[in-house]
Amino acid sequence: MAPPSSRRSGFSKKAQYSVFTGYLLAALGALLGAGLLALSYWQPGSFAPLRGAASDAVTPVGEVPAAARTGSQSAWDVVSGYFYAGSQNARLREENEIARIRLAEAEAIRDENRRLKALLDLAKGEVEPVATARLVGSSAASARRFAYIGVGRADGLKPGMPVRSPRGVVGRVLEVASGSARVMLLTDSESVLPVRRAGDNTVAFAEGRGDGLLRIRLINLGLNPLKKGDVFVTSGAGGYYRPGVAVAVLSELTPDGGLARLIADPSATDFVSIEPIYEGEAVAASRVGGENELTEQELKE
Amino acid sequence: MRSARYRGSGINREASPLRAGTVPYVSILAGSLLPVLLLQADVMPLAPPLGYIMLVAWRLMRPGLLPIWAGVPLGLFDDLVSGQPIGCAVLLWSLTMIAFEYLEQQVPWREFWQDWFTAGLAIVMYILAAMALSRATVSPALLLAMLPQIVVAVVLYPVFARLVSRLDLFRLARTRRIG
């Protein structure tokens, strides 16, 4: 459709000025955008209250589609279940056998653990979650991978707290508003998580790639000891996550580690629990920079 | 039938000014919000940037309806909910509006195919620019993961153009009784 004739200014001074003002405002708007962008690069937290207010307003709306989404997922599972019932039955029976054996082994290990922990006087019980919530939204159109949850500062959330589903780690809290919070998922390309291979102590970093896979980068380079199917759990380094929570399964080998699939796929996750920061002191200590070192006085205390 | 719907049912009806003024803005805001709420795409970016597509569709189908500077407030809202750094959409949406205004002076009469081409080009450039500005580490893997989103957005543009023309009928429906 061609522009209406009123947009062609012709010789009318008034119309020319109004067109000019439009261009001017748009150019100023673009400059404003560039300025805001520079500010949010320079001080990423500066717009947190504004964004928090928006997500506070939006997340209650998100609860409804989130519930519906879970419902429709399970309906689809029921339908697809009919097609795979036979082969699945055989496979499950086999898995069940193996699981029983592993369970017996795990019980033995638990006994041993209890003994050793009693020896060390290191009675650390189950971690009580700060809150449980539904994932109500995600940055589906952006290159970053964030999710939104409907609990916030009022429920005791703080930035940095780990978010997990019953299967494993999902991500960690990035920004907190009074009634909602933004979670950086493990698959975000800025997310780095210290992990170790379950079973031995091969330590590595799990970095998000932005496409749903994690890149496992070994810390000790040399011979790559990894195999497909290796399970990685949190190592507890850094102090945010408690050790031993499942993270990913290795699916592909690379020279410096491998690519891993998430165990707790967020899109299949209904409820998540937010846990307290594992070792708050360690996290606080890592934030002490060169310019604000402790004084002699504080060190003595 | 179509004209009857467009005109409303009586001679003493006229379009509601409130509806005529708000429908484009509300539909663009809803477009910004929908991918965030409806789609749980946590593993890769899947949803097309609906807010931007609606803005482009309104701009191309109804020139002169949105003021040139409309990208500023609408983009700010998109930034607040989309997870991009604040200012990203304000900048890109404003640049889009300026570019389309310039384009329209050069090519005032266009066919739908040309609009689709323009919109597709704008959408591809927007998605790539937004990725570059999002502070994500750009890797080949991420680019590959963006590909479905880009294809879906470009292919779906005619659907959204049709939606916008329907919304335009709704916008101008003569429902307000006068006299």
Short mmCIF file of C-alpha atoms in Angstrom, two decimals:
data_model
loop_
_atom_site.label_atom_id
_atom_site.label_comp_id
_atom_site.label_asym_id
_atom_site.label_seq_id
_atom_site.Cartn_x
_atom_site.Cartn_y
_atom_site.Cartn_z
CA MET A 1 0.00 0.00 0.00
CA ALA A 2 1.37 3.38 -0.94
CA PRO A 3 1.69 6.02 1.77
CA PRO A 4 -1.32 8.31 2.20
CA SER A 5 -0.94 11.65 0.46
CA SER A 6 -0.83 13.43 3.81
CA ARG A 7 2.66 11.96 4.29
CA ARG A 8 3.95 13.79 1.24
CA SER A 9 4.85 17.22 2.47
CA GLY A 10 5.03 19.08 -0.82
CA PHE A 11 5.49 22.83 -0.40
CA SER A 12 3.63 23.05 2.93
CA LYS A 13 6.09 24.33 5.52
CA LYS A 14 4.00 22.87 8.34
CA ALA A 15 3.95 19.41 6.80
CA GLN A 16 7.68 19.60 6.10
CA TYR A 17 8.35 20.49 9.73
CA SER A 18 6.20 17.65 11.04
CA VAL A 19 8.01 15.12 8.81
CA PHE A 20 11.34 16.56 9.94
CA THR A 21 10.29 16.35 13.60
CA GLY A 22 9.34 12.70 13.09
CA TYR A 23 12.77 11.89 11.70
CA LEU A 24 14.43 13.86 14.48
CA LEU A 25 12.49 12.02 17.20
CA ALA A 26 13.25 8.64 15.63
CA ALA A 27 16.96 9.46 15.34
CA LEU A 28 16.99 10.65 18.96
CA GLY A 29 15.20 7.43 19.91
CA ALA A 30 17.88 5.37 18.19
CA LEU A 31 20.55 7.37 20.03
CA LEU A 32 18.68 6.82 23.29
CA GLY A 33 18.63 3.10 22.54
CA ALA A 34 22.38 3.10 21.89
CA GLY A 35 22.91 4.99 25.15
CA LEU A 36 20.75 2.56 27.14
CA LEU A 37 22.58 -0.33 25.52
CA ALA A 38 25.95 1.13 26.46
CA LEU A 39 24.73 1.65 30.02
CA SER A 40 23.45 -1.92 30.30
CA TYR A 41 26.82 -3.19 29.00
CA TRP A 42 28.74 -1.02 31.40
CA GLN A 43 26.51 -1.59 34.45
CA PRO A 44 24.45 -4.71 33.78
CA GLY A 45 22.54 -4.36 37.04
CA SER A 46 21.40 -0.80 36.49
CA PHE A 47 18.06 -1.68 34.93
CA ALA A 48 17.33 -4.59 37.24
CA PRO A 49 14.56 -2.75 39.17
CA LEU A 50 12.82 -1.74 35.94
CA ARG A 51 13.06 -5.23 34.49
CA GLY A 52 12.02 -6.65 37.85
CA ALA A 53 8.85 -4.56 37.89
CA ALA A 54 8.00 -5.80 34.39
CA SER A 55 8.61 -9.44 35.27
CA ASP A 56 6.64 -9.03 38.52
CA ALA A 57 3.70 -7.89 36.40
CA VAL A 58 4.12 -10.58 33.77
CA THR A 59 4.92 -13.78 35.71
CA PRO A 60 1.47 -14.18 37.33
CA VAL A 61 0.03 -14.20 33.80
CA GLY A 62 2.59 -16.86 32.87
CA GLU A 63 1.38 -19.32 35.50
CA VAL A 64 -1.68 -20.20 33.42
CA PRO A 65 0.06 -21.14 30.14
CA ALA A 66 2.78 -22.87 32.18
CA ALA A 67 0.18 -25.12 33.79
CA ALA A 68 -1.51 -25.73 30.44
CA ARG A 69 1.85 -26.53 28.84
CA THR A 70 2.56 -29.18 31.46
CA GLY A 71 -0.88 -30.66 30.89
CA SER A 72 -0.48 -30.82 27.12
CA GLN A 73 2.99 -32.34 27.45
CA SER A 74 1.64 -35.18 29.56
CA ALA A 75 -1.25 -35.71 27.12
CA TRP A 76 1.28 -36.07 24.31
CA ASP A 77 3.28 -38.51 26.43
CA VAL A 78 0.17 -40.67 26.88
CA VAL A 79 -0.46 -40.79 23.13
CA SER A 80 3.13 -41.53 22.18
CA GLY A 81 3.35 -44.09 25.02
CA TYR A 82 0.93 -46.40 23.18
CA PHE A 83 3.24 -46.65 20.21
CA TYR A 84 6.31 -47.66 22.16
CA ALA A 85 4.64 -49.77 24.87
CA GLY A 86 6.06 -53.18 23.88
CA SER A 87 9.70 -52.33 23.29
CA GLN A 88 9.63 -49.98 26.24
CA ASN A 89 8.33 -52.72 28.52
CA ALA A 90 11.23 -55.03 27.67
CA ARG A 91 13.76 -52.27 28.07
CA LEU A 92 12.31 -51.14 31.38
CA ARG A 93 12.42 -54.66 32.77
CA GLU A 94 16.09 -54.88 31.91
CA GLU A 95 16.75 -51.47 33.41
CA ASN A 96 14.86 -52.46 36.52
CA GLU A 97 17.19 -55.41 37.06
CA ILE A 98 20.23 -53.19 36.77
CA ALA A 99 18.67 -50.57 38.99
CA ARG A 100 18.13 -53.14 41.73
CA ILE A 101 21.79 -54.09 41.64
CA ARG A 102 22.84 -50.46 41.71
CA LEU A 103 20.46 -49.79 44.58
CA ALA A 104 22.16 -52.47 46.64
CA GLU A 105 25.52 -50.97 45.80
CA ALA A 106 24.27 -47.49 46.69
CA GLU A 107 23.05 -48.72 50.06
CA ALA A 108 26.48 -50.12 50.79
CA ILE A 109 28.04 -46.82 49.79
CA ARG A 110 25.58 -44.89 51.93
CA ASP A 111 26.54 -46.96 54.94
CA GLU A 112 30.17 -46.33 54.23
CA ASN A 113 29.49 -42.63 53.75
CA ARG A 114 27.70 -42.39 57.06
CA ARG A 115 30.63 -44.07 58.77
CA LEU A 116 33.19 -41.83 57.14
CA LYS A 117 31.17 -38.68 57.77
CA ALA A 118 30.72 -39.61 61.41
CA LEU A 119 34.48 -40.08 61.50
CA LEU A 120 35.00 -36.58 60.12
CA ASP A 121 32.18 -35.09 62.20
CA LEU A 122 30.76 -33.65 59.01
CA ALA A 123 27.04 -34.04 59.45
CA LYS A 124 25.57 -32.18 56.53
CA GLY A 125 21.95 -33.15 56.08
CA GLU A 126 19.65 -32.67 53.13
CA VAL A 127 19.54 -29.09 51.90
CA GLU A 128 16.24 -27.42 52.60
CA PRO A 129 15.10 -25.55 49.47
CA VAL A 130 14.42 -21.83 49.82
CA ALA A 131 11.36 -22.01 47.59
CA THR A 132 9.72 -24.09 44.90
CA ALA A 133 8.25 -22.56 41.78
CA ARG A 134 7.11 -23.22 38.25
CA LEU A 135 9.18 -22.06 35.30
CA VAL A 136 6.67 -19.58 33.88
CA GLY A 137 8.52 -18.17 30.91
CA SER A 138 11.69 -18.18 28.92
CA SER A 139 13.55 -15.88 26.58
CA ALA A 140 12.35 -17.92 23.62
CA ALA A 141 13.14 -15.29 20.98
CA SER A 142 16.54 -14.20 22.30
CA ALA A 143 19.99 -15.68 21.80
CA ARG A 144 20.37 -15.79 25.58
CA ARG A 145 18.79 -18.53 27.62
CA PHE A 146 16.88 -17.14 30.59
CA ALA A 147 13.82 -18.43 32.38
CA TYR A 148 11.43 -16.66 34.71
CA ILE A 149 10.03 -18.01 37.97
CA GLY A 150 7.19 -16.65 40.04
CA VAL A 151 9.05 -16.35 43.36
CA GLY A 152 11.37 -13.53 44.34
CA ARG A 153 12.92 -11.51 47.11
CA ALA A 154 9.76 -11.84 49.23
CA ASP A 155 10.33 -15.61 49.32
CA GLY A 156 13.97 -15.25 50.34
CA LEU A 157 15.63 -15.55 46.96
CA LYS A 158 19.03 -13.99 46.36
CA PRO A 159 21.06 -13.72 43.16
CA GLY A 160 23.37 -16.69 42.71
CA MET A 161 21.15 -19.32 44.29
CA PRO A 162 21.15 -22.62 42.41
CA VAL A 163 17.94 -23.73 40.73
CA ARG A 164 17.34 -27.44 40.31
CA SER A 165 14.64 -29.84 39.25
CA PRO A 166 14.18 -33.32 40.69
CA ARG A 167 16.54 -34.60 37.95
CA GLY A 168 19.41 -32.17 38.31
CA VAL A 169 20.75 -28.64 38.00
CA VAL A 170 18.71 -26.23 35.82
CA GLY A 171 20.59 -22.97 36.33
CA ARG A 172 21.05 -20.21 38.82
CA VAL A 173 19.19 -17.09 39.89
CA LEU A 174 20.50 -14.04 38.07
CA GLU A 175 18.19 -11.19 39.05
CA VAL A 176 15.62 -10.98 41.81
CA ALA A 177 12.55 -8.76 41.93
CA SER A 178 10.08 -8.74 44.80
CA GLY A 179 7.80 -11.42 43.39
CA SER A 180 9.69 -12.90 40.48
CA ALA A 181 13.21 -13.82 39.44
CA ARG A 182 15.23 -14.36 36.31
CA VAL A 183 17.17 -17.61 36.05
CA MET A 184 20.24 -18.08 33.86
CA LEU A 185 19.94 -21.59 32.46
CA LEU A 186 22.92 -23.91 32.08
CA THR A 187 22.63 -23.75 28.29
CA ASP A 188 23.18 -19.97 28.20
CA SER A 189 26.42 -19.17 26.46
CA GLU A 190 27.66 -17.18 29.48
CA SER A 191 27.00 -19.96 31.98
CA VAL A 192 30.00 -21.84 33.38
CA LEU A 193 29.61 -24.57 35.97
CA PRO A 194 32.41 -26.52 37.66
CA VAL A 195 31.69 -30.24 37.34
CA ARG A 196 33.39 -33.57 37.90
CA ARG A 197 32.81 -36.97 36.40
CA ALA A 198 30.66 -39.14 38.63
CA GLY A 199 32.75 -42.01 39.91
CA ASP A 200 36.15 -40.39 39.78
CA ASN A 201 37.51 -36.91 40.19
CA THR A 202 38.08 -35.80 36.60
CA VAL A 203 37.25 -32.12 37.02
CA ALA A 204 36.00 -29.95 34.20
CA PHE A 205 33.98 -26.87 33.35
CA ALA A 206 30.55 -27.24 31.76
CA GLU A 207 29.94 -24.24 29.54
CA GLY A 208 26.66 -23.49 27.80
CA ARG A 209 26.77 -23.30 24.02
CA GLY A 210 23.41 -21.66 23.45
CA ASP A 211 22.10 -24.56 21.38
CA GLY A 212 21.03 -26.87 24.17
CA LEU A 213 24.32 -28.72 24.61
CA LEU A 214 27.01 -28.17 27.21
CA ARG A 215 30.65 -28.06 26.32
CA ILE A 216 32.73 -30.03 28.81
CA ARG A 217 36.25 -28.60 29.07
CA LEU A 218 38.70 -30.62 31.08
CA ILE A 219 40.92 -28.68 33.45
CA ASN A 220 43.81 -31.14 33.23
CA LEU A 221 44.54 -31.41 29.54
CA GLY A 222 46.45 -34.30 28.10
CA LEU A 223 44.89 -37.63 27.28
CA ASN A 224 41.14 -37.25 27.13
CA PRO A 225 39.87 -39.86 29.60
CA LEU A 226 36.19 -39.26 28.85
CA LYS A 227 33.83 -41.77 27.25
CA LYS A 228 30.41 -41.36 25.74
CA GLY A 229 27.75 -41.80 28.40
CA ASP A 230 29.85 -40.40 31.25
CA VAL A 231 27.69 -38.61 33.80
CA PHE A 232 28.85 -35.28 35.18
CA VAL A 233 27.83 -33.93 38.56
CA THR A 234 28.50 -30.61 40.25
CA SER A 235 31.87 -30.51 41.97
CA GLY A 236 30.98 -27.84 44.50
CA ALA A 237 33.90 -25.66 43.44
CA GLY A 238 33.08 -21.96 43.43
CA GLY A 239 30.66 -22.38 46.31
CA TYR A 240 27.35 -21.85 44.49
CA TYR A 241 26.20 -25.42 43.92
CA ARG A 242 26.42 -28.22 46.43
CA PRO A 243 28.49 -31.13 45.13
CA GLY A 244 27.05 -34.28 43.66
CA VAL A 245 24.00 -32.95 41.78
CA ALA A 246 23.54 -34.42 38.31
CA VAL A 247 24.27 -32.04 35.41
CA ALA A 248 24.83 -33.71 32.05
CA VAL A 249 25.62 -36.88 30.10
CA LEU A 250 28.50 -36.87 27.62
CA SER A 251 27.28 -37.43 24.07
CA GLU A 252 30.23 -36.52 21.88
CA LEU A 253 34.01 -36.39 22.34
CA THR A 254 36.21 -33.44 21.40
CA PRO A 255 40.02 -33.04 21.84
CA ASP A 256 39.65 -31.00 25.05
CA GLY A 257 36.65 -32.73 26.56
CA GLY A 258 33.31 -33.24 24.92
CA LEU A 259 29.74 -32.19 24.35
CA ALA A 260 27.13 -33.17 26.86
CA ARG A 261 23.35 -33.30 26.96
CA LEU A 262 21.49 -31.86 29.93
CA ILE A 263 20.01 -34.29 32.43
CA ALA A 264 17.44 -31.79 33.70
CA ASP A 265 16.04 -30.51 30.41
CA PRO A 266 14.25 -27.31 31.45
CA SER A 267 11.55 -27.58 28.80
CA ALA A 268 10.50 -30.92 30.28
CA THR A 269 10.65 -29.50 33.79
CA ASP A 270 7.52 -28.55 35.65
CA PHE A 271 8.53 -27.42 39.12
CA VAL A 272 11.98 -26.34 40.21
CA SER A 273 13.36 -25.80 43.69
CA ILE A 274 15.66 -22.96 44.58
CA GLU A 275 18.37 -23.95 47.02
CA PRO A 276 20.50 -21.71 49.21
CA ILE A 277 24.02 -20.91 48.06
CA TYR A 278 26.14 -23.88 49.15
CA GLU A 279 29.08 -22.04 50.67
CA GLY A 280 28.14 -18.37 50.93
CA GLU A 281 31.48 -17.50 52.53
CA ALA A 282 33.44 -18.92 49.61
CA VAL A 283 31.34 -16.93 47.14
CA ALA A 284 31.74 -13.74 49.17
CA ALA A 285 35.49 -14.32 49.43
CA SER A 286 35.81 -14.73 45.66
CA ARG A 287 34.27 -11.28 45.22
CA VAL A 288 36.96 -9.52 47.27
CA GLY A 289 39.00 -7.74 44.64
CA GLY A 290 42.48 -6.29 44.84
CA GLU A 291 41.25 -2.81 45.74
CA ASN A 292 39.12 -3.83 48.70
CA GLU A 293 41.34 -6.28 50.49
CA LEU A 294 40.85 -6.81 54.17
CA THR A 295 42.78 -4.55 56.51
CA GLU A 296 45.09 -5.94 59.19
CA GLN A 297 42.42 -5.19 61.78
CA GLU A 298 39.77 -7.23 59.94
CA LEU A 299 42.14 -10.10 59.39
CA LYS A 300 42.76 -10.40 63.13
CA GLU A 301 39.05 -10.70 63.87
CA MET B 1 -20.46 -9.73 3.02
CA ARG B 2 -16.96 -8.46 3.47
CA SER B 3 -18.01 -4.86 2.96
CA ALA B 4 -20.90 -5.33 5.39
CA ARG B 5 -18.46 -6.49 8.03
CA TYR B 6 -16.17 -3.62 7.29
CA ARG B 7 -18.92 -1.05 7.49
CA GLY B 8 -20.79 -2.49 10.42
CA SER B 9 -24.45 -3.28 10.45
CA GLY B 10 -26.11 0.11 10.54
CA ILE B 11 -25.96 3.48 8.89
CA ASN B 12 -25.58 5.23 12.25
CA ARG B 13 -22.30 3.57 13.20
CA GLU B 14 -18.75 4.75 13.11
CA ALA B 15 -15.34 3.31 14.04
CA SER B 16 -14.41 3.66 17.69
CA PRO B 17 -11.46 6.06 17.94
CA LEU B 18 -10.14 4.21 20.98
CA ARG B 19 -10.05 0.94 19.09
CA ALA B 20 -8.60 2.53 15.97
CA GLY B 21 -5.79 4.04 18.02
CA THR B 22 -4.88 1.15 20.30
CA VAL B 23 -5.14 -2.06 18.26
CA PRO B 24 -1.72 -1.76 16.53
CA TYR B 25 0.08 -0.99 19.76
CA VAL B 26 -1.68 -3.66 21.79
CA SER B 27 -0.99 -6.27 19.11
CA ILE B 28 2.72 -5.39 19.02
CA LEU B 29 3.00 -5.47 22.82
CA ALA B 30 1.22 -8.83 22.84
CA GLY B 31 3.66 -10.01 20.18
CA SER B 32 6.57 -9.10 22.47
CA LEU B 33 5.01 -10.96 25.35
CA LEU B 34 3.75 -14.14 23.65
CA PRO B 35 7.09 -15.92 22.98
CA VAL B 36 8.14 -15.29 26.57
CA LEU B 37 5.02 -16.81 28.08
CA LEU B 38 3.75 -19.42 25.66
CA LEU B 39 6.84 -21.22 24.51
CA GLN B 40 9.18 -22.91 26.94
CA ALA B 41 12.18 -22.96 24.61
CA ASP B 42 14.99 -23.32 27.07
CA VAL B 43 17.44 -25.24 24.97
CA MET B 44 17.64 -23.01 21.92
CA PRO B 45 16.01 -19.84 20.59
CA LEU B 46 12.96 -21.11 18.75
CA ALA B 47 10.26 -18.48 18.77
CA PRO B 48 10.35 -15.81 16.07
CA PRO B 49 10.61 -12.27 17.48
CA LEU B 50 6.84 -11.75 17.26
CA GLY B 51 6.86 -8.18 18.54
CA TYR B 52 9.28 -7.11 15.83
CA ILE B 53 7.41 -9.02 13.14
CA MET B 54 4.15 -7.33 14.14
CA LEU B 55 5.84 -3.93 14.06
CA VAL B 56 7.23 -4.61 10.58
CA ALA B 57 3.88 -5.92 9.34
CA TRP B 58 1.94 -2.93 10.64
CA ARG B 59 4.54 -0.57 9.23
CA LEU B 60 4.51 -2.14 5.77
CA MET B 61 0.76 -2.74 5.51
CA ARG B 62 -0.40 0.54 7.00
CA PRO B 63 2.20 3.21 6.24
CA GLY B 64 1.78 6.35 8.28
CA LEU B 65 -0.22 4.69 11.02
CA LEU B 66 2.67 4.22 13.43
CA PRO B 67 4.72 7.38 13.94
CA ILE B 68 8.40 7.09 13.03
CA TRP B 69 9.43 7.19 16.69
CA ALA B 70 7.04 4.35 17.68
CA GLY B 71 10.03 2.00 17.94
CA VAL B 72 11.22 3.73 21.10
CA PRO B 73 8.39 2.97 23.57
CA LEU B 74 7.49 -0.36 21.94
CA GLY B 75 11.13 -1.43 21.84
CA LEU B 76 11.60 -0.49 25.48
CA PHE B 77 8.73 -2.78 26.45
CA ASP B 78 10.20 -5.58 24.33
CA ASP B 79 13.57 -5.13 26.05
CA LEU B 80 11.95 -5.34 29.48
CA VAL B 81 10.47 -8.78 28.84
CA SER B 82 12.65 -10.38 26.18
CA GLY B 83 15.84 -10.96 28.16
CA GLN B 84 17.93 -8.83 25.80
CA PRO B 85 19.99 -6.01 27.33
CA ILE B 86 17.89 -2.87 27.74
CA GLY B 87 18.28 -0.56 24.74
CA CYS B 88 18.79 -3.29 22.16
CA ALA B 89 15.27 -3.23 20.75
CA VAL B 90 14.95 0.55 21.26
CA LEU B 91 17.93 1.01 18.97
CA LEU B 92 17.10 -1.67 16.39
CA TRP B 93 13.37 -0.90 16.18
CA SER B 94 14.06 2.84 15.73
CA LEU B 95 16.59 2.12 12.99
CA THR B 96 14.03 -0.14 11.31
CA MET B 97 11.38 2.58 11.33
CA ILE B 98 13.82 5.12 9.85
CA ALA B 99 14.97 2.66 7.19
CA PHE B 100 11.39 1.82 6.18
CA GLU B 101 10.47 5.50 6.00
CA TYR B 102 13.40 6.08 3.65
CA LEU B 103 12.57 2.98 1.63
CA GLU B 104 9.00 4.14 1.20
CA GLN B 105 10.11 7.41 -0.34
CA GLN B 106 12.17 5.48 -2.87
CA VAL B 107 9.61 2.76 -3.65
CA PRO B 108 6.14 4.08 -2.77
CA TRP B 109 4.21 1.45 -4.73
CA ARG B 110 5.03 -2.12 -3.83
CA GLU B 111 3.58 -5.57 -4.22
CA PHE B 112 3.22 -8.05 -1.39
CA TRP B 113 6.23 -10.03 -2.64
CA GLN B 114 8.40 -6.99 -2.33
CA ASP B 115 7.06 -6.35 1.16
CA TRP B 116 7.79 -9.95 2.11
CA PHE B 117 11.33 -9.61 0.79
CA THR B 118 11.85 -6.35 2.70
CA ALA B 119 10.35 -7.78 5.87
CA GLY B 120 12.38 -10.98 5.54
CA LEU B 121 15.60 -9.04 5.09
CA ALA B 122 14.74 -6.84 8.07
CA ILE B 123 13.91 -9.86 10.25
CA VAL B 124 17.13 -11.72 9.39
CA MET B 125 19.20 -8.62 10.07
CA TYR B 126 17.31 -7.96 13.30
CA ILE B 127 17.80 -11.48 14.65
CA LEU B 128 21.52 -11.45 13.84
CA ALA B 129 22.01 -7.94 15.24
CA ALA B 130 20.06 -8.83 18.39
CA MET B 131 22.26 -11.90 18.81
CA ALA B 132 25.39 -9.78 18.44
CA LEU B 133 24.11 -7.25 20.97
CA SER B 134 22.84 -9.81 23.49
CA ARG B 135 26.31 -10.39 25.00
CA ALA B 136 26.04 -14.06 24.10
CA THR B 137 29.30 -15.65 22.99
CA VAL B 138 28.80 -16.05 19.25
CA SER B 139 29.98 -19.48 18.15
CA PRO B 140 29.24 -21.58 15.06
CA ALA B 141 27.05 -23.77 17.25
CA LEU B 142 24.97 -20.78 18.34
CA LEU B 143 24.63 -19.55 14.75
CA LEU B 144 23.44 -22.99 13.72
CA ALA B 145 20.96 -22.98 16.59
CA MET B 146 19.59 -19.61 15.44
CA LEU B 147 18.91 -20.91 11.94
CA PRO B 148 15.49 -22.54 12.59
CA GLN B 149 14.31 -19.37 14.29
CA ILE B 150 15.34 -17.22 11.32
CA VAL B 151 13.70 -19.57 8.80
CA VAL B 152 10.48 -19.80 10.81
CA ALA B 153 10.31 -16.02 11.19
CA VAL B 154 10.77 -15.32 7.48
CA VAL B 155 8.43 -18.07 6.31
CA LEU B 156 5.71 -17.07 8.76
CA TYR B 157 5.71 -13.39 7.75
CA PRO B 158 2.72 -13.75 5.35
CA VAL B 159 0.71 -15.34 8.16
CA PHE B 160 1.39 -12.35 10.37
CA ALA B 161 0.68 -9.96 7.49
CA ARG B 162 -2.71 -11.67 7.14
CA LEU B 163 -3.23 -11.40 10.87
CA VAL B 164 -2.43 -7.70 10.75
CA SER B 165 -4.93 -7.15 7.93
CA ARG B 166 -7.58 -8.94 10.01
CA LEU B 167 -6.68 -6.80 12.98
CA ASP B 168 -6.96 -3.77 10.72
CA LEU B 169 -10.53 -4.78 9.80
CA PHE B 170 -11.26 -5.17 13.49
CA ARG B 171 -9.61 -1.84 14.19
CA LEU B 172 -11.82 0.02 11.73
CA ALA B 173 -15.05 -1.92 12.33
CA ARG B 174 -17.92 0.52 12.70
CA THR B 175 -19.29 -0.39 16.06
CA ARG B 176 -19.85 2.89 17.85
CA ARG B 177 -23.49 4.01 17.67
CA ILE B 178 -23.97 7.69 16.92
CA GLY B 179 -27.12 9.74 17.06
#
